[in-house]
Amino acid sequence: MTSTGSDRQAILVLNAGSSSIKFCVFGLGGDRTLQRDVRGQVSGLHTAARFAMRRDDVVIAEHALADGPLPHAVALERALVEIEAQMGGARIVGVGHRVVHGGLEFMAPTRLNAEVLTRLERYVPLAPLHQPHNLAAIRVMLERLPGMPAIACFDTAFHRSIPEVAQLFALPPRFAQAGIRRYGFHGLSYEYIASRLHTVDERAAAGRTVVCHLGNGASMCAMAGGHSVATTMGFTAVEGLPMGTRCGSLDPGVLLFMMDELALSPREIEQLIYHESGLYGMSGISNDVRDLLASTAPAAATALDVFVYRAARELGSLAAALGGLDAVVFTAGIGENQPQIRARICHAAEWLGLELDEPANARHGPRISTSQSRVAAYVVPTDEESMIARHVQGMLTAPL
Ligand code: ADP
């Protein structure tokens, strides 16, 4: 934000996790366009809290917030002071909160108040590692800025178009009634990609497209006409693909064996499947694909082999859910930046009619399939924060 004056308006986007709180400020232009201003995070909330903030990829603040751990509420308070000091007099007119779980109930962004917050607390048991932190940030903001429009944007909402048959586990109905079903996550990323698809390829926007959100968390989504019809994550964000530290789909019998024969407690299993598995657990080296590609250790290669193999299998499964395939889109940290991984997944999808354009893939596309490829492939950067900001802007301008 370069101009001055208190008439300038801004939207604050918050993504509060277990060990960090990420934020992003968007300026609202006179023509109602959103301009990304500062972004940053408070990290190390359990160890030694640090604050970092950037503008246009230039670091404008980076320092310790405490010598040790810091409660989320205190960290957020301190971050707000620093953010406001950087806003050059612009006024925050709305806050967007990323909320991981909206159950079946919250199918769209929702204005927050005490009553909605109480309803959202019901989903804490469904996402115990994320939801409590999301809600803690909301509570702080509602107290600190009462009356300020605050909007919850859900990672599950985009997937509410998934047909019942794809949501149900093969369990007695009482379990589905108790909320045990596939919800799907990364919905804000998929919604953003869906909103961009028509600018990339009209056929992909109108047709059958699989979007591969391959980041530290990873999932894939089958879209028909831009609507989610199936996704790899299910009841929790641990199902589906192997991820940076999460194992992905696991035979439920493995969990029983771990409890009965290896005497692991539920909490130990939670730690294992969320934090000590995936690329990190398999390699014993790193959760970061860059480190694994640079390593000569056989376990690093095995971890990547399993990741690519599972992604290729899921792509086939999602194509089956769609009844065919018109396009594949790669996004998030790995999807946007790692041509080797994209190439390996695309080669494994040749049977589906995908022909990779190697030079285009090396320069990150955006189109990475050949002109004669029956299935088109693209790299499209995701932007969950701007998706949230757009929702806040939409709610601010919507008639009451
Ligand atoms: P998150 O799920 O935390 O949002 P990201 O989408 O930011 O994750 O993806 C982070 C992951 O992307 C890293 O762990 C790493 O494996 C991978 N990656 C590969 N190349 C890059 C790159 N050039 N920049 C950032 N991340 C990269």
XYZ file of C-alpha atoms and ligand atoms in Angstrom:
427
model
C 0.000 0.000 0.000
C 1.785 3.109 -1.172
C -0.790 5.915 -0.913
C -1.644 7.441 2.445
C -4.864 8.276 4.247
C -7.132 6.515 6.658
C -9.775 5.978 3.957
C -7.732 3.114 2.591
C -9.150 -0.251 3.510
C -7.545 -3.613 4.048
C -8.513 -7.214 4.651
C -6.545 -9.342 7.095
C -6.300 -13.092 6.438
C -5.315 -15.381 9.315
C -4.300 -19.025 9.234
C -3.644 -20.169 12.787
C -2.007 -23.573 13.136
C -0.545 -25.543 15.979
C 2.946 -24.046 16.004
C 2.507 -20.986 13.775
C 0.085 -18.211 12.882
C 0.338 -17.088 9.265
C -1.118 -13.783 8.143
C -1.568 -11.793 4.981
C -2.926 -8.294 4.422
C -4.689 -7.296 1.211
C -5.321 -3.680 0.319
C -8.725 -2.938 -1.211
C -8.152 -0.808 -4.275
C -10.539 1.974 -5.316
C -11.771 -0.275 -8.133
C -12.395 -3.023 -5.537
C -9.326 -4.993 -6.648
C -7.354 -6.841 -3.975
C -3.651 -6.046 -3.703
C -1.449 -8.245 -1.594
C 0.428 -6.088 0.910
C 2.390 -7.606 3.805
C 2.470 -11.278 4.703
C 4.291 -13.236 7.353
C 4.032 -15.459 10.343
C 4.671 -16.017 13.990
C 6.468 -19.358 14.179
C 7.919 -21.551 16.925
C 4.977 -21.049 19.278
C 5.916 -24.202 21.203
C 9.667 -23.591 21.251
C 10.925 -20.019 20.766
C 8.436 -17.648 19.163
C 9.693 -15.619 16.176
C 8.025 -12.985 14.046
C 8.712 -12.503 10.340
C 7.023 -10.242 7.808
C 7.618 -9.590 4.096
C 6.415 -7.143 1.528
C 6.920 -8.073 -2.140
C 9.245 -10.899 -1.044
C 11.474 -8.424 0.839
C 11.875 -9.171 4.544
C 10.734 -6.091 6.483
C 10.777 -7.603 9.981
C 12.340 -10.671 11.503
C 12.985 -11.042 15.218
C 12.343 -13.113 18.313
C 9.002 -12.531 20.052
C 9.965 -14.489 23.160
C 12.818 -16.558 24.564
C 10.533 -19.530 24.844
C 7.025 -20.699 23.938
C 4.217 -18.176 23.620
C 0.460 -18.746 23.987
C -1.358 -18.289 20.660
C -3.447 -15.401 21.964
C -0.393 -13.403 23.104
C 1.443 -14.132 19.851
C -1.525 -12.944 17.811
C -1.867 -9.755 19.883
C 1.803 -8.919 19.315
C 1.628 -9.756 15.626
C -1.380 -7.451 15.207
C 0.536 -4.539 16.682
C 3.387 -5.134 14.223
C 1.054 -5.597 11.268
C -0.913 -2.428 12.027
C 2.343 -0.469 12.321
C 3.162 -1.494 8.748
C -0.183 -0.583 7.239
C 0.515 3.119 6.796
C -2.829 4.189 8.238
C -4.951 1.745 6.230
C -7.926 0.385 8.159
C -8.724 -3.282 8.532
C -12.362 -3.614 7.458
C -12.679 -7.389 7.541
C -10.861 -10.451 8.781
C -10.828 -13.819 7.039
C -10.046 -16.917 9.079
C -9.003 -20.208 7.553
C -10.967 -22.907 9.364
C -10.123 -26.487 8.608
C -13.476 -28.090 9.414
C -16.994 -26.958 8.718
C -18.546 -30.428 8.830
C -21.574 -30.945 6.583
C -23.135 -27.823 8.023
C -20.894 -25.014 6.758
C -21.002 -25.145 2.978
C -19.894 -21.556 2.348
C -17.949 -18.750 4.039
C -19.796 -17.718 7.180
C -19.869 -14.521 9.245
C -18.515 -15.291 12.694
C -20.130 -14.532 16.014
C -20.293 -16.253 19.406
C -23.061 -18.598 18.268
C -21.219 -19.709 15.101
C -18.055 -20.172 17.158
C -19.939 -22.515 19.502
C -21.188 -24.528 16.502
C -17.647 -24.737 15.116
C -16.389 -26.112 18.419
C -18.363 -29.287 17.682
C -15.818 -30.090 14.970
C -12.791 -29.981 17.276
C -12.846 -33.793 17.745
C -12.861 -34.209 13.946
C -9.737 -32.062 13.489
C -8.057 -31.934 16.908
C -4.683 -30.838 15.542
C -6.004 -27.821 13.608
C -9.499 -26.722 14.620
C -8.692 -25.629 18.214
C -5.986 -23.256 16.937
C -8.215 -21.885 14.183
C -10.913 -21.183 16.773
C -8.511 -19.697 19.320
C -7.485 -17.043 16.780
C -11.128 -16.297 16.005
C -11.866 -15.860 19.708
C -8.977 -13.393 20.128
C -10.062 -11.369 17.100
C -13.735 -11.248 18.125
C -12.665 -9.954 21.549
C -10.077 -7.503 20.264
C -12.106 -6.146 17.359
C -15.778 -6.563 18.330
C -18.056 -5.502 15.498
C -15.372 -6.059 12.867
C -16.727 -8.424 10.189
C -14.940 -11.743 10.649
C -15.510 -14.505 8.114
C -14.713 -18.200 8.478
C -13.586 -19.863 5.244
C -13.569 -23.655 5.346
C -11.213 -26.244 3.900
C -14.099 -28.695 3.733
C -16.747 -26.487 2.068
C -15.626 -26.938 -1.553
C -16.120 -30.691 -1.233
C -19.742 -30.575 -0.169
C -20.652 -31.188 -3.816
C -19.161 -34.703 -3.526
C -21.902 -37.309 -4.021
C -22.949 -39.329 -0.994
C -21.534 -42.540 -2.468
C -18.048 -41.001 -2.473
C -18.450 -39.691 1.086
C -19.530 -42.921 2.753
C -17.235 -45.428 4.411
C -18.511 -49.015 4.217
C -19.579 -48.989 7.872
C -23.007 -49.387 9.492
C -25.049 -46.206 8.907
C -24.898 -45.127 12.544
C -21.248 -44.197 12.061
C -21.998 -41.868 9.143
C -24.787 -40.391 11.260
C -22.180 -39.781 13.971
C -20.127 -37.807 11.438
C -17.692 -40.517 10.335
C -17.506 -39.894 6.595
C -15.154 -38.421 4.005
C -15.102 -34.628 4.222
C -12.078 -33.690 2.093
C -9.660 -30.811 2.730
C -7.507 -28.239 0.856
C -10.844 -26.887 -0.375
C -9.706 -23.251 -0.483
C -6.820 -24.199 -2.753
C -9.119 -26.211 -5.025
C -11.680 -23.436 -5.083
C -8.984 -20.972 -6.130
C -7.783 -23.289 -8.917
C -11.385 -23.870 -10.040
C -11.849 -20.095 -10.242
C -8.752 -19.812 -12.478
C -9.374 -22.815 -14.725
C -11.335 -20.959 -17.401
C -8.368 -18.609 -17.939
C -6.124 -21.669 -18.415
C -8.259 -24.009 -20.495
C -12.007 -23.763 -21.120
C -12.191 -27.527 -21.682
C -10.560 -28.203 -18.302
C -12.931 -25.739 -16.618
C -16.032 -27.300 -18.136
C -14.804 -30.886 -18.186
C -13.142 -33.586 -16.079
C -10.035 -32.313 -14.316
C -7.881 -33.722 -11.545
C -6.091 -31.077 -9.482
C -2.992 -32.302 -7.639
C -2.297 -30.131 -4.579
C 1.172 -31.443 -3.770
C 2.679 -29.509 -0.880
C 3.825 -30.523 2.562
C 0.214 -31.578 2.939
C -0.876 -33.293 -0.260
C -4.176 -34.304 -1.794
C -5.885 -34.577 -5.162
C -9.356 -33.514 -6.228
C -11.499 -34.686 -9.127
C -13.535 -31.808 -10.527
C -16.401 -32.021 -12.984
C -17.205 -28.607 -14.410
C -15.183 -27.015 -11.608
C -17.058 -28.836 -8.827
C -15.473 -31.396 -6.513
C -16.797 -34.924 -7.069
C -14.078 -36.898 -5.252
C -10.912 -36.235 -3.288
C -8.146 -38.249 -1.685
C -8.364 -36.849 1.850
C -11.225 -38.181 3.881
C -12.352 -38.060 7.501
C -9.073 -36.400 8.431
C -6.234 -34.739 6.552
C -4.100 -37.846 6.987
C -5.871 -39.998 4.353
C -4.835 -40.361 0.739
C -1.379 -39.530 -0.574
C 1.805 -39.877 1.478
C 2.807 -36.342 2.532
C 5.741 -34.497 4.046
C 5.277 -36.140 7.456
C 1.840 -37.835 7.181
C 1.528 -41.437 6.031
C -1.579 -41.119 3.852
C -3.936 -44.069 3.495
C -3.140 -46.950 5.773
C -4.833 -50.308 6.173
C -6.881 -49.823 9.368
C -5.614 -53.243 10.432
C -2.162 -51.682 10.787
C -3.482 -49.408 13.534
C -5.021 -52.355 15.388
C -1.755 -54.260 15.114
C 0.187 -51.268 16.428
C -2.109 -51.035 19.431
C -2.443 -54.752 20.187
C 0.982 -56.109 19.300
C 3.312 -53.101 19.520
C 1.506 -51.544 22.517
C 1.449 -48.096 20.951
C -1.043 -45.716 22.531
C -3.494 -43.680 20.430
C -1.392 -40.550 21.072
C 1.797 -42.326 19.981
C 0.067 -43.487 16.818
C -1.183 -39.948 16.205
C 2.377 -38.635 16.508
C 3.587 -41.364 14.144
C 1.013 -40.982 11.374
C 0.911 -37.166 11.396
C 4.479 -36.167 12.208
C 6.883 -39.067 11.745
C 5.743 -40.710 8.512
C 5.482 -39.788 4.834
C 8.572 -38.526 3.020
C 10.272 -37.721 6.312
C 9.509 -41.019 7.994
C 10.343 -43.168 5.004
C 13.607 -41.398 4.197
C 14.715 -40.638 7.751
C 16.205 -37.495 6.158
C 13.681 -34.764 5.412
C 10.067 -33.949 4.592
C 11.295 -31.670 1.800
C 11.370 -33.058 -1.732
C 14.341 -30.806 -2.537
C 16.469 -32.526 0.125
C 15.402 -35.968 -1.043
C 16.194 -35.242 -4.690
C 19.619 -33.963 -3.642
C 20.331 -37.022 -1.486
C 22.088 -40.187 -2.661
C 20.621 -42.268 0.187
C 18.542 -45.212 -1.094
C 15.836 -44.443 1.481
C 15.390 -40.963 -0.040
C 14.794 -42.497 -3.472
C 12.386 -45.057 -1.988
C 10.355 -42.321 -0.274
C 10.005 -40.433 -3.579
C 9.165 -43.662 -5.432
C 6.320 -44.359 -3.011
C 5.076 -40.763 -3.251
C 5.007 -40.845 -7.061
C 3.521 -44.350 -7.174
C 0.674 -43.404 -4.836
C -0.001 -40.163 -6.725
C -0.184 -42.072 -10.029
C -2.553 -44.661 -8.522
C -4.814 -41.962 -7.079
C -4.853 -40.148 -10.419
C -6.189 -43.307 -12.058
C -8.750 -43.714 -9.291
C -9.977 -40.117 -9.621
C -10.150 -40.448 -13.423
C -12.404 -43.469 -12.804
C -14.581 -41.371 -10.474
C -14.887 -38.797 -13.271
C -15.538 -41.395 -15.971
C -12.587 -40.069 -17.984
C -10.038 -37.302 -17.909
C -9.599 -34.044 -19.826
C -6.903 -32.301 -17.794
C -4.503 -32.537 -14.858
C -3.381 -29.480 -12.879
C -0.354 -29.399 -10.569
C -0.209 -26.915 -7.724
C 1.329 -26.140 -4.261
C 5.025 -26.364 -3.267
C 5.925 -29.611 -5.029
C 3.355 -29.292 -7.828
C 4.511 -25.787 -8.746
C 8.270 -26.201 -8.313
C 9.357 -29.780 -8.967
C 9.457 -30.747 -12.656
C 11.000 -34.148 -11.867
C 8.090 -35.194 -9.697
C 5.538 -33.813 -12.181
C 7.294 -35.676 -14.997
C 7.216 -38.967 -13.153
C 3.511 -38.659 -12.340
C 2.722 -37.609 -15.924
C 4.696 -40.513 -17.401
C 2.761 -42.884 -15.171
C -0.420 -41.353 -16.614
C 0.487 -41.960 -20.274
C -2.072 -44.761 -20.375
C -4.728 -42.128 -19.667
C -3.647 -40.184 -22.765
C -1.282 -37.695 -21.139
C 1.820 -36.848 -23.160
C 4.316 -34.647 -21.338
C 6.083 -31.762 -23.075
C 9.477 -32.094 -21.337
C 10.873 -28.599 -22.153
C 7.577 -26.955 -21.144
C 7.609 -28.936 -17.907
C 11.206 -27.862 -17.211
C 10.144 -24.186 -17.469
C 7.007 -24.818 -15.327
C 4.482 -24.509 -18.160
C 1.873 -23.264 -17.606
C 0.911 -25.940 -20.183
C 3.181 -28.960 -19.744
C 1.487 -31.424 -22.119
C 2.179 -31.607 -25.865
C -0.284 -30.013 -28.285
C -1.448 -33.483 -29.420
C -1.857 -34.850 -25.875
C -5.446 -36.041 -25.381
C -5.245 -35.099 -21.686
C -3.909 -31.576 -21.085
C -1.604 -30.868 -18.126
C -0.872 -27.542 -16.472
C 1.006 -25.905 -13.617
C -1.224 -23.352 -11.869
C 0.059 -21.655 -8.683
C -2.478 -21.763 -5.884
C -3.350 -18.857 -3.587
C -5.506 -19.833 -0.633
C -5.022 -16.465 1.055
C -6.396 -14.478 -1.852
C -9.318 -16.925 -2.021
C -10.106 -16.109 1.619
C -9.680 -12.373 0.978
C -12.068 -12.611 -1.973
C -14.645 -14.308 0.223
C -14.294 -11.578 2.859
C -14.645 -8.903 0.187
C -17.708 -10.678 -1.180
C -19.320 -10.800 2.281
C -18.517 -7.134 2.931
C -20.283 -6.036 -0.238
C -23.174 -8.528 -0.044
C -26.536 -7.036 0.978
C -27.429 -7.943 4.564
P 2.169 -26.485 2.889
O 1.372 -27.743 2.791
O 2.930 -26.363 4.167
O 1.410 -25.230 2.481
P 3.720 -25.979 0.467
O 2.630 -26.023 -0.550
O 4.348 -24.670 0.752
O 3.315 -26.711 1.811
O 4.860 -27.015 -0.021
C 6.044 -27.149 0.675
C 6.813 -28.312 0.090
O 7.030 -28.103 -1.308
C 8.209 -28.451 0.658
O 8.219 -29.267 1.800
C 8.976 -29.108 -0.467
O 8.873 -30.519 -0.380
C 8.245 -28.696 -1.713
N 9.037 -27.809 -2.582
C 9.742 -28.237 -3.606
N 10.358 -27.251 -4.240
C 10.027 -26.128 -3.624
C 10.383 -24.764 -3.822
N 11.179 -24.370 -4.808
N 9.866 -23.884 -2.981
C 9.041 -24.284 -1.976
N 8.694 -25.553 -1.733
C 9.176 -26.485 -2.547
